[in-house]
Amino acid sequence: DAGVIQSPRHEVTEMGQEVTLRCKPISGHNSLFWYRQTMMRGLELLIYFNNNVPIDDSGMPEDRFSAKMPNASFSTLKIQPSEPRDSAVYFCASGQSAILEAFFGQGTRLTVV
Amino acid sequence: GIQVEQSPPDLILQEGANSTLRCNFSDSVNNLQWFHQNPWGQLINLFYIPSGTKQNGRLSATTVATERYSLLYISSSQTTDSGVYFCAGHARYGGSQGNLIFGKGTKLSVKP
């Protein structure tokens, strides 16, 4: 298996633009997590899906952030409009609920200028 | 509350030394995992260890679930072991059930 695949690996955008981050979980996994990592705050859980349904989105910072999981093999995290303080590394992880071991993608480094 | 606490926050070792990293977790967390974040930012799975002991080369981990702690042992450390070590556990109850909760990490620097 190719593991969790995130795209793009790097994204530089101007303030105010829409940004979409993508994640393909490991085949057969039914839990998916989005995290954000910064030097100041460390790893923050943004949202958690189980069987494509958002279970806990309490970590989503504000209405500018939205996440979807239209099917078991794809999820997006969208920021609209983006702001410089959104600059961070965004990780996606997936796992099987029954076993609950989670595996991380390589992350997307987002820079908003 | 849901808590995962790691110690020490920072650790500097001379190459070849051994070390033990600790993770304490609250009753509302289970199914511990250990990760290594390398200097390139990748989060690498080390162990999935809800209980018991596992070994993989120079690394081993032990979780005593009844006492709510887990230990990661690194023997004969190498410079490539440098990075941040995270433990994480899943929330057991409530609306956050299943969430993977991370500790703040232990930053390890191994000097040649």
mmCIF file with all atom_site columns, C-alpha atoms in Angstrom:
data_model
loop_
_atom_site.group_PDB
_atom_site.id
_atom_site.type_symbol
_atom_site.label_atom_id
_atom_site.label_alt_id
_atom_site.label_comp_id
_atom_site.label_asym_id
_atom_site.label_entity_id
_atom_site.label_seq_id
_atom_site.pdbx_PDB_ins_code
_atom_site.Cartn_x
_atom_site.Cartn_y
_atom_site.Cartn_z
_atom_site.occupancy
_atom_site.B_iso_or_equiv
_atom_site.pdbx_formal_charge
_atom_site.auth_seq_id
_atom_site.auth_comp_id
_atom_site.auth_asym_id
_atom_site.auth_atom_id
_atom_site.pdbx_PDB_model_num
ATOM 1   C CA . ASP A 1 1   ? 0.000   0.000  0.000  1.00 0.00 ? 1   ASP A CA 1
ATOM 2   C CA . ALA A 1 2   ? 1.192   3.497  -0.813 1.00 0.00 ? 2   ALA A CA 1
ATOM 3   C CA . GLY A 1 3   ? 0.212   4.846  2.571  1.00 0.00 ? 3   GLY A CA 1
ATOM 4   C CA . VAL A 1 4   ? -1.716  8.037  3.193  1.00 0.00 ? 4   VAL A CA 1
ATOM 5   C CA . ILE A 1 5   ? -1.255  10.382 0.254  1.00 0.00 ? 5   ILE A CA 1
ATOM 6   C CA . GLN A 1 6   ? -1.520  14.132 0.636  1.00 0.00 ? 6   GLN A CA 1
ATOM 7   C CA . SER A 1 7   ? -1.374  16.786 -2.019 1.00 0.00 ? 7   SER A CA 1
ATOM 8   C CA . PRO A 1 8   ? 0.075   19.208 -2.650 1.00 0.00 ? 8   PRO A CA 1
ATOM 9   C CA . ARG A 1 9   ? 3.262   18.772 -0.600 1.00 0.00 ? 9   ARG A CA 1
ATOM 10  C CA . HIS A 1 10  ? 3.872   22.501 -0.589 1.00 0.00 ? 10  HIS A CA 1
ATOM 11  C CA . GLU A 1 11  ? 1.513   25.377 -1.200 1.00 0.00 ? 11  GLU A CA 1
ATOM 12  C CA . VAL A 1 12  ? 2.283   29.076 -1.269 1.00 0.00 ? 12  VAL A CA 1
ATOM 13  C CA . THR A 1 13  ? -0.670  31.371 -1.680 1.00 0.00 ? 13  THR A CA 1
ATOM 14  C CA . GLU A 1 14  ? -1.607  34.981 -1.190 1.00 0.00 ? 14  GLU A CA 1
ATOM 15  C CA . MET A 1 15  ? -3.787  36.149 1.648  1.00 0.00 ? 15  MET A CA 1
ATOM 16  C CA . GLY A 1 16  ? -7.436  36.008 0.722  1.00 0.00 ? 16  GLY A CA 1
ATOM 17  C CA . GLN A 1 17  ? -7.111  33.140 -1.734 1.00 0.00 ? 17  GLN A CA 1
ATOM 18  C CA . GLU A 1 18  ? -8.881  29.827 -1.379 1.00 0.00 ? 18  GLU A CA 1
ATOM 19  C CA . VAL A 1 19  ? -6.710  26.839 -0.523 1.00 0.00 ? 19  VAL A CA 1
ATOM 20  C CA . THR A 1 20  ? -7.712  23.197 -0.876 1.00 0.00 ? 20  THR A CA 1
ATOM 21  C CA . LEU A 1 21  ? -5.691  20.412 0.658  1.00 0.00 ? 21  LEU A CA 1
ATOM 22  C CA . ARG A 1 22  ? -6.312  16.816 -0.371 1.00 0.00 ? 22  ARG A CA 1
ATOM 23  C CA . CYS A 1 23  ? -5.943  13.462 1.305  1.00 0.00 ? 23  CYS A CA 1
ATOM 24  C CA . LYS A 1 24  ? -6.293  9.887  0.135  1.00 0.00 ? 24  LYS A CA 1
ATOM 25  C CA . PRO A 1 25  ? -6.436  7.502  3.121  1.00 0.00 ? 25  PRO A CA 1
ATOM 26  C CA . ILE A 1 26  ? -5.110  3.965  3.135  1.00 0.00 ? 26  ILE A CA 1
ATOM 27  C CA . SER A 1 27  ? -7.524  1.625  1.387  1.00 0.00 ? 27  SER A CA 1
ATOM 28  C CA . GLY A 1 28  ? -9.808  -0.102 3.864  1.00 0.00 ? 28  GLY A CA 1
ATOM 29  C CA . HIS A 1 29  ? -9.384  2.503  6.587  1.00 0.00 ? 29  HIS A CA 1
ATOM 30  C CA . ASN A 1 30  ? -12.562 4.140  7.793  1.00 0.00 ? 30  ASN A CA 1
ATOM 31  C CA . SER A 1 31  ? -11.232 6.771  10.206 1.00 0.00 ? 31  SER A CA 1
ATOM 32  C CA . LEU A 1 32  ? -9.609  9.947  8.946  1.00 0.00 ? 32  LEU A CA 1
ATOM 33  C CA . PHE A 1 33  ? -8.020  12.801 10.881 1.00 0.00 ? 33  PHE A CA 1
ATOM 34  C CA . TRP A 1 34  ? -6.836  16.255 9.869  1.00 0.00 ? 34  TRP A CA 1
ATOM 35  C CA . TYR A 1 35  ? -4.149  17.894 12.036 1.00 0.00 ? 35  TYR A CA 1
ATOM 36  C CA . ARG A 1 36  ? -2.322  21.204 11.920 1.00 0.00 ? 36  ARG A CA 1
ATOM 37  C CA . GLN A 1 37  ? 1.197   21.622 13.272 1.00 0.00 ? 37  GLN A CA 1
ATOM 38  C CA . THR A 1 38  ? 2.899   24.887 14.142 1.00 0.00 ? 38  THR A CA 1
ATOM 39  C CA . MET A 1 39  ? 5.866   25.718 16.322 1.00 0.00 ? 39  MET A CA 1
ATOM 40  C CA . MET A 1 40  ? 3.662   27.665 18.712 1.00 0.00 ? 40  MET A CA 1
ATOM 41  C CA . ARG A 1 41  ? 0.799   25.198 19.132 1.00 0.00 ? 41  ARG A CA 1
ATOM 42  C CA . GLY A 1 42  ? 2.273   21.840 18.216 1.00 0.00 ? 42  GLY A CA 1
ATOM 43  C CA . LEU A 1 43  ? -0.067  19.225 16.733 1.00 0.00 ? 43  LEU A CA 1
ATOM 44  C CA . GLU A 1 44  ? -3.702  20.283 16.816 1.00 0.00 ? 44  GLU A CA 1
ATOM 45  C CA . LEU A 1 45  ? -6.571  18.003 15.829 1.00 0.00 ? 45  LEU A CA 1
ATOM 46  C CA . LEU A 1 46  ? -8.861  19.853 13.435 1.00 0.00 ? 46  LEU A CA 1
ATOM 47  C CA . ILE A 1 47  ? -11.487 17.276 12.532 1.00 0.00 ? 47  ILE A CA 1
ATOM 48  C CA . TYR A 1 48  ? -12.092 13.536 12.720 1.00 0.00 ? 48  TYR A CA 1
ATOM 49  C CA . PHE A 1 49  ? -14.235 11.466 10.336 1.00 0.00 ? 49  PHE A CA 1
ATOM 50  C CA . ASN A 1 50  ? -15.496 7.949  10.865 1.00 0.00 ? 50  ASN A CA 1
ATOM 51  C CA . ASN A 1 51  ? -17.145 6.140  7.941  1.00 0.00 ? 51  ASN A CA 1
ATOM 52  C CA . ASN A 1 52  ? -17.075 9.437  6.004  1.00 0.00 ? 52  ASN A CA 1
ATOM 53  C CA . VAL A 1 53  ? -19.097 11.225 8.708  1.00 0.00 ? 53  VAL A CA 1
ATOM 54  C CA . PRO A 1 54  ? -17.579 14.101 10.713 1.00 0.00 ? 54  PRO A CA 1
ATOM 55  C CA . ILE A 1 55  ? -17.512 12.971 14.340 1.00 0.00 ? 55  ILE A CA 1
ATOM 56  C CA . ASP A 1 56  ? -15.711 15.858 16.011 1.00 0.00 ? 56  ASP A CA 1
ATOM 57  C CA . ASP A 1 57  ? -14.977 19.186 14.328 1.00 0.00 ? 57  ASP A CA 1
ATOM 58  C CA . SER A 1 58  ? -14.433 21.159 17.511 1.00 0.00 ? 58  SER A CA 1
ATOM 59  C CA . GLY A 1 59  ? -10.838 21.795 16.512 1.00 0.00 ? 59  GLY A CA 1
ATOM 60  C CA . MET A 1 60  ? -11.712 23.629 13.321 1.00 0.00 ? 60  MET A CA 1
ATOM 61  C CA . PRO A 1 61  ? -10.535 27.148 14.094 1.00 0.00 ? 61  PRO A CA 1
ATOM 62  C CA . GLU A 1 62  ? -13.308 29.142 12.465 1.00 0.00 ? 62  GLU A CA 1
ATOM 63  C CA . ASP A 1 63  ? -15.792 29.297 9.633  1.00 0.00 ? 63  ASP A CA 1
ATOM 64  C CA . ARG A 1 64  ? -13.043 29.890 7.114  1.00 0.00 ? 64  ARG A CA 1
ATOM 65  C CA . PHE A 1 65  ? -12.120 26.217 7.493  1.00 0.00 ? 65  PHE A CA 1
ATOM 66  C CA . SER A 1 66  ? -14.237 23.408 6.101  1.00 0.00 ? 66  SER A CA 1
ATOM 67  C CA . ALA A 1 67  ? -13.595 19.696 5.551  1.00 0.00 ? 67  ALA A CA 1
ATOM 68  C CA . LYS A 1 68  ? -15.400 17.101 3.513  1.00 0.00 ? 68  LYS A CA 1
ATOM 69  C CA . MET A 1 69  ? -15.161 13.388 2.968  1.00 0.00 ? 69  MET A CA 1
ATOM 70  C CA . PRO A 1 70  ? -17.394 12.571 -0.003 1.00 0.00 ? 70  PRO A CA 1
ATOM 71  C CA . ASN A 1 71  ? -16.273 8.935  -0.079 1.00 0.00 ? 71  ASN A CA 1
ATOM 72  C CA . ALA A 1 72  ? -14.009 6.491  1.713  1.00 0.00 ? 72  ALA A CA 1
ATOM 73  C CA . SER A 1 73  ? -11.027 7.259  -0.480 1.00 0.00 ? 73  SER A CA 1
ATOM 74  C CA . PHE A 1 74  ? -10.874 11.038 -0.483 1.00 0.00 ? 74  PHE A CA 1
ATOM 75  C CA . SER A 1 75  ? -11.044 14.019 1.839  1.00 0.00 ? 75  SER A CA 1
ATOM 76  C CA . THR A 1 76  ? -10.459 17.738 1.436  1.00 0.00 ? 76  THR A CA 1
ATOM 77  C CA . LEU A 1 77  ? -9.647  20.551 3.822  1.00 0.00 ? 77  LEU A CA 1
ATOM 78  C CA . LYS A 1 78  ? -10.515 23.969 2.479  1.00 0.00 ? 78  LYS A CA 1
ATOM 79  C CA . ILE A 1 79  ? -9.536  27.387 3.770  1.00 0.00 ? 79  ILE A CA 1
ATOM 80  C CA . GLN A 1 80  ? -11.414 30.356 2.343  1.00 0.00 ? 80  GLN A CA 1
ATOM 81  C CA . PRO A 1 81  ? -10.222 33.074 2.610  1.00 0.00 ? 81  PRO A CA 1
ATOM 82  C CA . SER A 1 82  ? -6.711  32.165 3.726  1.00 0.00 ? 82  SER A CA 1
ATOM 83  C CA . GLU A 1 83  ? -4.756  34.321 6.180  1.00 0.00 ? 83  GLU A CA 1
ATOM 84  C CA . PRO A 1 84  ? -1.046  34.424 7.078  1.00 0.00 ? 84  PRO A CA 1
ATOM 85  C CA . ARG A 1 85  ? -1.776  32.864 10.486 1.00 0.00 ? 85  ARG A CA 1
ATOM 86  C CA . ASP A 1 86  ? -3.001  29.737 8.673  1.00 0.00 ? 86  ASP A CA 1
ATOM 87  C CA . SER A 1 87  ? 0.590   29.012 7.648  1.00 0.00 ? 87  SER A CA 1
ATOM 88  C CA . ALA A 1 88  ? 1.432   25.587 9.065  1.00 0.00 ? 88  ALA A CA 1
ATOM 89  C CA . VAL A 1 89  ? 1.987   21.976 8.139  1.00 0.00 ? 89  VAL A CA 1
ATOM 90  C CA . TYR A 1 90  ? -1.308  20.164 7.681  1.00 0.00 ? 90  TYR A CA 1
ATOM 91  C CA . PHE A 1 91  ? -1.321  16.407 8.219  1.00 0.00 ? 91  PHE A CA 1
ATOM 92  C CA . CYS A 1 92  ? -3.886  13.817 7.321  1.00 0.00 ? 92  CYS A CA 1
ATOM 93  C CA . ALA A 1 93  ? -3.980  10.433 9.046  1.00 0.00 ? 93  ALA A CA 1
ATOM 94  C CA . SER A 1 94  ? -6.111  7.338  8.611  1.00 0.00 ? 94  SER A CA 1
ATOM 95  C CA . GLY A 1 95  ? -6.859  4.242  10.627 1.00 0.00 ? 95  GLY A CA 1
ATOM 96  C CA . GLN A 1 96  ? -9.166  1.282  10.987 1.00 0.00 ? 96  GLN A CA 1
ATOM 97  C CA . SER A 1 97  ? -11.633 1.846  13.782 1.00 0.00 ? 97  SER A CA 1
ATOM 98  C CA . ALA A 1 98  ? -11.371 -1.722 14.995 1.00 0.00 ? 98  ALA A CA 1
ATOM 99  C CA . ILE A 1 99  ? -7.595  -1.591 15.380 1.00 0.00 ? 99  ILE A CA 1
ATOM 100 C CA . LEU A 1 100 ? -7.267  2.153  15.808 1.00 0.00 ? 100 LEU A CA 1
ATOM 101 C CA . GLU A 1 101 ? -3.616  2.406  14.753 1.00 0.00 ? 101 GLU A CA 1
ATOM 102 C CA . ALA A 1 102 ? -3.307  5.615  12.760 1.00 0.00 ? 102 ALA A CA 1
ATOM 103 C CA . PHE A 1 103 ? -0.875  6.316  9.930  1.00 0.00 ? 103 PHE A CA 1
ATOM 104 C CA . PHE A 1 104 ? 0.126   9.765  8.755  1.00 0.00 ? 104 PHE A CA 1
ATOM 105 C CA . GLY A 1 105 ? 0.678   11.262 5.360  1.00 0.00 ? 105 GLY A CA 1
ATOM 106 C CA . GLN A 1 106 ? 3.743   13.350 4.613  1.00 0.00 ? 106 GLN A CA 1
ATOM 107 C CA . GLY A 1 107 ? 1.904   16.599 5.212  1.00 0.00 ? 107 GLY A CA 1
ATOM 108 C CA . THR A 1 108 ? 1.232   19.750 3.239  1.00 0.00 ? 108 THR A CA 1
ATOM 109 C CA . ARG A 1 109 ? 3.342   22.771 4.105  1.00 0.00 ? 109 ARG A CA 1
ATOM 110 C CA . LEU A 1 110 ? 1.122   25.814 3.620  1.00 0.00 ? 110 LEU A CA 1
ATOM 111 C CA . THR A 1 111 ? 2.525   29.311 3.457  1.00 0.00 ? 111 THR A CA 1
ATOM 112 C CA . VAL A 1 112 ? 0.121   32.236 3.191  1.00 0.00 ? 112 VAL A CA 1
ATOM 113 C CA . VAL A 1 113 ? 1.824   35.518 2.294  1.00 0.00 ? 113 VAL A CA 1
ATOM 114 C CA . GLY B 2 1   ? -10.260 15.219 31.202 1.00 0.00 ? 1   GLY B CA 1
ATOM 115 C CA . ILE B 2 2   ? -8.547  13.755 28.209 1.00 0.00 ? 2   ILE B CA 1
ATOM 116 C CA . GLN B 2 3   ? -4.830  14.031 28.830 1.00 0.00 ? 3   GLN B CA 1
ATOM 117 C CA . VAL B 2 4   ? -1.616  12.725 27.366 1.00 0.00 ? 4   VAL B CA 1
ATOM 118 C CA . GLU B 2 5   ? 1.533   14.015 29.046 1.00 0.00 ? 5   GLU B CA 1
ATOM 119 C CA . GLN B 2 6   ? 5.106   13.338 28.031 1.00 0.00 ? 6   GLN B CA 1
ATOM 120 C CA . SER B 2 7   ? 8.401   13.716 29.805 1.00 0.00 ? 7   SER B CA 1
ATOM 121 C CA . PRO B 2 8   ? 11.012  14.964 29.557 1.00 0.00 ? 8   PRO B CA 1
ATOM 122 C CA . PRO B 2 9   ? 10.225  17.755 27.095 1.00 0.00 ? 9   PRO B CA 1
ATOM 123 C CA . ASP B 2 10  ? 13.832  17.867 25.917 1.00 0.00 ? 10  ASP B CA 1
ATOM 124 C CA . LEU B 2 11  ? 16.648  15.349 26.021 1.00 0.00 ? 11  LEU B CA 1
ATOM 125 C CA . ILE B 2 12  ? 20.230  15.566 24.838 1.00 0.00 ? 12  ILE B CA 1
ATOM 126 C CA . LEU B 2 13  ? 22.245  12.372 24.544 1.00 0.00 ? 13  LEU B CA 1
ATOM 127 C CA . GLN B 2 14  ? 25.704  11.401 23.487 1.00 0.00 ? 14  GLN B CA 1
ATOM 128 C CA . GLU B 2 15  ? 25.728  8.839  20.710 1.00 0.00 ? 15  GLU B CA 1
ATOM 129 C CA . GLY B 2 16  ? 25.660  5.356  22.173 1.00 0.00 ? 16  GLY B CA 1
ATOM 130 C CA . ALA B 2 17  ? 23.733  6.282  25.298 1.00 0.00 ? 17  ALA B CA 1
ATOM 131 C CA . ASN B 2 18  ? 20.403  4.755  26.335 1.00 0.00 ? 18  ASN B CA 1
ATOM 132 C CA . SER B 2 19  ? 17.268  6.674  27.205 1.00 0.00 ? 19  SER B CA 1
ATOM 133 C CA . THR B 2 20  ? 13.724  6.243  28.449 1.00 0.00 ? 20  THR B CA 1
ATOM 134 C CA . LEU B 2 21  ? 10.840  8.462  27.425 1.00 0.00 ? 21  LEU B CA 1
ATOM 135 C CA . ARG B 2 22  ? 7.640   8.458  29.409 1.00 0.00 ? 22  ARG B CA 1
ATOM 136 C CA . CYS B 2 23  ? 3.997   9.012  28.514 1.00 0.00 ? 23  CYS B CA 1
ATOM 137 C CA . ASN B 2 24  ? 1.263   9.311  31.138 1.00 0.00 ? 24  ASN B CA 1
ATOM 138 C CA . PHE B 2 25  ? -2.319  9.166  29.976 1.00 0.00 ? 25  PHE B CA 1
ATOM 139 C CA . SER B 2 26  ? -5.677  9.696  31.607 1.00 0.00 ? 26  SER B CA 1
ATOM 140 C CA . ASP B 2 27  ? -8.343  7.049  32.073 1.00 0.00 ? 27  ASP B CA 1
ATOM 141 C CA . SER B 2 28  ? -10.270 8.481  29.140 1.00 0.00 ? 28  SER B CA 1
ATOM 142 C CA . VAL B 2 29  ? -7.483  7.524  26.691 1.00 0.00 ? 29  VAL B CA 1
ATOM 143 C CA . ASN B 2 30  ? -6.413  4.116  25.438 1.00 0.00 ? 30  ASN B CA 1
ATOM 144 C CA . ASN B 2 31  ? -4.668  2.339  22.555 1.00 0.00 ? 31  ASN B CA 1
ATOM 145 C CA . LEU B 2 32  ? -1.354  4.160  22.828 1.00 0.00 ? 32  LEU B CA 1
ATOM 146 C CA . GLN B 2 33  ? 0.908   4.774  19.882 1.00 0.00 ? 33  GLN B CA 1
ATOM 147 C CA . TRP B 2 34  ? 4.448   6.106  19.665 1.00 0.00 ? 34  TRP B CA 1
ATOM 148 C CA . PHE B 2 35  ? 5.604   8.206  16.714 1.00 0.00 ? 35  PHE B CA 1
ATOM 149 C CA . HIS B 2 36  ? 8.918   9.678  15.680 1.00 0.00 ? 36  HIS B CA 1
ATOM 150 C CA . GLN B 2 37  ? 8.898   12.973 13.820 1.00 0.00 ? 37  GLN B CA 1
ATOM 151 C CA . ASN B 2 38  ? 12.169  13.162 11.974 1.00 0.00 ? 38  ASN B CA 1
ATOM 152 C CA . PRO B 2 39  ? 13.977  16.405 11.135 1.00 0.00 ? 39  PRO B CA 1
ATOM 153 C CA . TRP B 2 40  ? 12.198  16.438 7.756  1.00 0.00 ? 40  TRP B CA 1
ATOM 154 C CA . GLY B 2 41  ? 8.839   16.538 9.493  1.00 0.00 ? 41  GLY B CA 1
ATOM 155 C CA . GLN B 2 42  ? 7.626   13.040 8.703  1.00 0.00 ? 42  GLN B CA 1
ATOM 156 C CA . LEU B 2 43  ? 5.603   11.279 11.394 1.00 0.00 ? 43  LEU B CA 1
ATOM 157 C CA . ILE B 2 44  ? 6.787   7.690  11.513 1.00 0.00 ? 44  ILE B CA 1
ATOM 158 C CA . ASN B 2 45  ? 4.892   4.970  13.375 1.00 0.00 ? 45  ASN B CA 1
ATOM 159 C CA . LEU B 2 46  ? 7.083   3.297  15.950 1.00 0.00 ? 46  LEU B CA 1
ATOM 160 C CA . PHE B 2 47  ? 4.710   1.216  18.044 1.00 0.00 ? 47  PHE B CA 1
ATOM 161 C CA . TYR B 2 48  ? 1.041   0.594  18.461 1.00 0.00 ? 48  TYR B CA 1
ATOM 162 C CA . ILE B 2 49  ? 0.993   -0.636 22.026 1.00 0.00 ? 49  ILE B CA 1
ATOM 163 C CA . PRO B 2 50  ? -2.287  -0.660 23.981 1.00 0.00 ? 50  PRO B CA 1
ATOM 164 C CA . SER B 2 51  ? -0.606  -2.876 26.574 1.00 0.00 ? 51  SER B CA 1
ATOM 165 C CA . GLY B 2 52  ? 2.409   -5.087 27.051 1.00 0.00 ? 52  GLY B CA 1
ATOM 166 C CA . THR B 2 53  ? 5.867   -4.827 25.550 1.00 0.00 ? 53  THR B CA 1
ATOM 167 C CA . LYS B 2 54  ? 7.102   -4.707 21.979 1.00 0.00 ? 54  LYS B CA 1
ATOM 168 C CA . GLN B 2 55  ? 10.571  -4.469 20.530 1.00 0.00 ? 55  GLN B CA 1
ATOM 169 C CA . ASN B 2 56  ? 11.866  -3.347 17.176 1.00 0.00 ? 56  ASN B CA 1
ATOM 170 C CA . GLY B 2 57  ? 15.624  -3.309 16.888 1.00 0.00 ? 57  GLY B CA 1
ATOM 171 C CA . ARG B 2 58  ? 17.109  -0.788 19.297 1.00 0.00 ? 58  ARG B CA 1
ATOM 172 C CA . LEU B 2 59  ? 13.685  0.489  20.270 1.00 0.00 ? 59  LEU B CA 1
ATOM 173 C CA . SER B 2 60  ? 11.214  -1.059 22.636 1.00 0.00 ? 60  SER B CA 1
ATOM 174 C CA . ALA B 2 61  ? 8.043   0.104  24.310 1.00 0.00 ? 61  ALA B CA 1
ATOM 175 C CA . THR B 2 62  ? 6.029   -0.959 27.304 1.00 0.00 ? 62  THR B CA 1
ATOM 176 C CA . THR B 2 63  ? 2.515   0.124  28.215 1.00 0.00 ? 63  THR B CA 1
ATOM 177 C CA . VAL B 2 64  ? 1.043   -0.592 31.636 1.00 0.00 ? 64  VAL B CA 1
ATOM 178 C CA . ALA B 2 65  ? -2.568  0.265  30.919 1.00 0.00 ? 65  ALA B CA 1
ATOM 179 C CA . THR B 2 66  ? -3.748  -0.326 34.498 1.00 0.00 ? 66  THR B CA 1
ATOM 180 C CA . GLU B 2 67  ? -1.283  2.320  35.717 1.00 0.00 ? 67  GLU B CA 1
ATOM 181 C CA . ARG B 2 68  ? -1.851  4.662  32.790 1.00 0.00 ? 68  ARG B CA 1
ATOM 182 C CA . TYR B 2 69  ? 1.680   4.992  31.482 1.00 0.00 ? 69  TYR B CA 1
ATOM 183 C CA . SER B 2 70  ? 3.852   3.950  28.588 1.00 0.00 ? 70  SER B CA 1
ATOM 184 C CA . LEU B 2 71  ? 7.627   3.961  28.212 1.00 0.00 ? 71  LEU B CA 1
ATOM 185 C CA . LEU B 2 72  ? 9.749   4.138  25.081 1.00 0.00 ? 72  LEU B CA 1
ATOM 186 C CA . TYR B 2 73  ? 13.291  2.799  25.391 1.00 0.00 ? 73  TYR B CA 1
ATOM 187 C CA . ILE B 2 74  ? 16.029  3.779  22.997 1.00 0.00 ? 74  ILE B CA 1
ATOM 188 C CA . SER B 2 75  ? 19.247  1.826  23.330 1.00 0.00 ? 75  SER B CA 1
ATOM 189 C CA . SER B 2 76  ? 22.631  2.643  21.806 1.00 0.00 ? 76  SER B CA 1
ATOM 190 C CA . SER B 2 77  ? 21.266  5.909  20.434 1.00 0.00 ? 77  SER B CA 1
ATOM 191 C CA . GLN B 2 78  ? 22.385  7.165  17.039 1.00 0.00 ? 78  GLN B CA 1
ATOM 192 C CA . THR B 2 79  ? 22.311  10.633 15.521 1.00 0.00 ? 79  THR B CA 1
ATOM 193 C CA . THR B 2 80  ? 19.510  9.459  13.241 1.00 0.00 ? 80  THR B CA 1
ATOM 194 C CA . ASP B 2 81  ? 17.341  8.976  16.333 1.00 0.00 ? 81  ASP B CA 1
ATOM 195 C CA . SER B 2 82  ? 17.161  12.752 16.724 1.00 0.00 ? 82  SER B CA 1
ATOM 196 C CA . GLY B 2 83  ? 13.777  14.375 16.346 1.00 0.00 ? 83  GLY B CA 1
ATOM 197 C CA . VAL B 2 84  ? 10.586  14.601 18.340 1.00 0.00 ? 84  VAL B CA 1
ATOM 198 C CA . TYR B 2 85  ? 8.930   11.568 19.871 1.00 0.00 ? 85  TYR B CA 1
ATOM 199 C CA . PHE B 2 86  ? 5.191   11.724 20.345 1.00 0.00 ? 86  PHE B CA 1
ATOM 200 C CA . CYS B 2 87  ? 2.834   9.436  22.145 1.00 0.00 ? 87  CYS B CA 1
ATOM 201 C CA . ALA B 2 88  ? -0.838  9.522  21.280 1.00 0.00 ? 88  ALA B CA 1
ATOM 202 C CA . GLY B 2 89  ? -3.960  7.749  22.436 1.00 0.00 ? 89  GLY B CA 1
ATOM 203 C CA . HIS B 2 90  ? -7.559  7.502  21.386 1.00 0.00 ? 90  HIS B CA 1
ATOM 204 C CA . ALA B 2 91  ? -10.333 9.124  23.369 1.00 0.00 ? 91  ALA B CA 1
ATOM 205 C CA . ARG B 2 92  ? -12.524 6.387  24.826 1.00 0.00 ? 92  ARG B CA 1
ATOM 206 C CA . TYR B 2 93  ? -15.737 8.218  25.606 1.00 0.00 ? 93  TYR B CA 1
ATOM 207 C CA . GLY B 2 94  ? -18.096 10.971 24.675 1.00 0.00 ? 94  GLY B CA 1
ATOM 208 C CA . GLY B 2 95  ? -18.427 13.050 21.578 1.00 0.00 ? 95  GLY B CA 1
ATOM 209 C CA . SER B 2 96  ? -14.703 12.865 20.920 1.00 0.00 ? 96  SER B CA 1
ATOM 210 C CA . GLN B 2 97  ? -14.600 9.064  21.036 1.00 0.00 ? 97  GLN B CA 1
ATOM 211 C CA . GLY B 2 98  ? -11.968 7.823  18.626 1.00 0.00 ? 98  GLY B CA 1
ATOM 212 C CA . ASN B 2 99  ? -10.057 11.101 18.408 1.00 0.00 ? 99  ASN B CA 1
ATOM 213 C CA . LEU B 2 100 ? -6.291  10.599 18.450 1.00 0.00 ? 100 LEU B CA 1
ATOM 214 C CA . ILE B 2 101 ? -4.922  12.809 21.208 1.00 0.00 ? 101 ILE B CA 1
ATOM 215 C CA . PHE B 2 102 ? -1.237  13.739 21.168 1.00 0.00 ? 102 PHE B CA 1
ATOM 216 C CA . GLY B 2 103 ? 1.167   14.640 23.907 1.00 0.00 ? 103 GLY B CA 1
ATOM 217 C CA . LYS B 2 104 ? 3.447   17.652 23.438 1.00 0.00 ? 104 LYS B CA 1
ATOM 218 C CA . GLY B 2 105 ? 6.396   15.435 22.534 1.00 0.00 ? 105 GLY B CA 1
ATOM 219 C CA . THR B 2 106 ? 9.957   14.842 23.695 1.00 0.00 ? 106 THR B CA 1
ATOM 220 C CA . LYS B 2 107 ? 12.595  16.556 21.591 1.00 0.00 ? 107 LYS B CA 1
ATOM 221 C CA . LEU B 2 108 ? 15.635  14.304 21.390 1.00 0.00 ? 108 LEU B CA 1
ATOM 222 C CA . SER B 2 109 ? 19.032  15.448 20.185 1.00 0.00 ? 109 SER B CA 1
ATOM 223 C CA . VAL B 2 110 ? 21.750  12.827 19.820 1.00 0.00 ? 110 VAL B CA 1
ATOM 224 C CA . LYS B 2 111 ? 25.250  14.295 19.560 1.00 0.00 ? 111 LYS B CA 1
ATOM 225 C CA . PRO B 2 112 ? 28.060  12.503 17.733 1.00 0.00 ? 112 PRO B CA 1
#
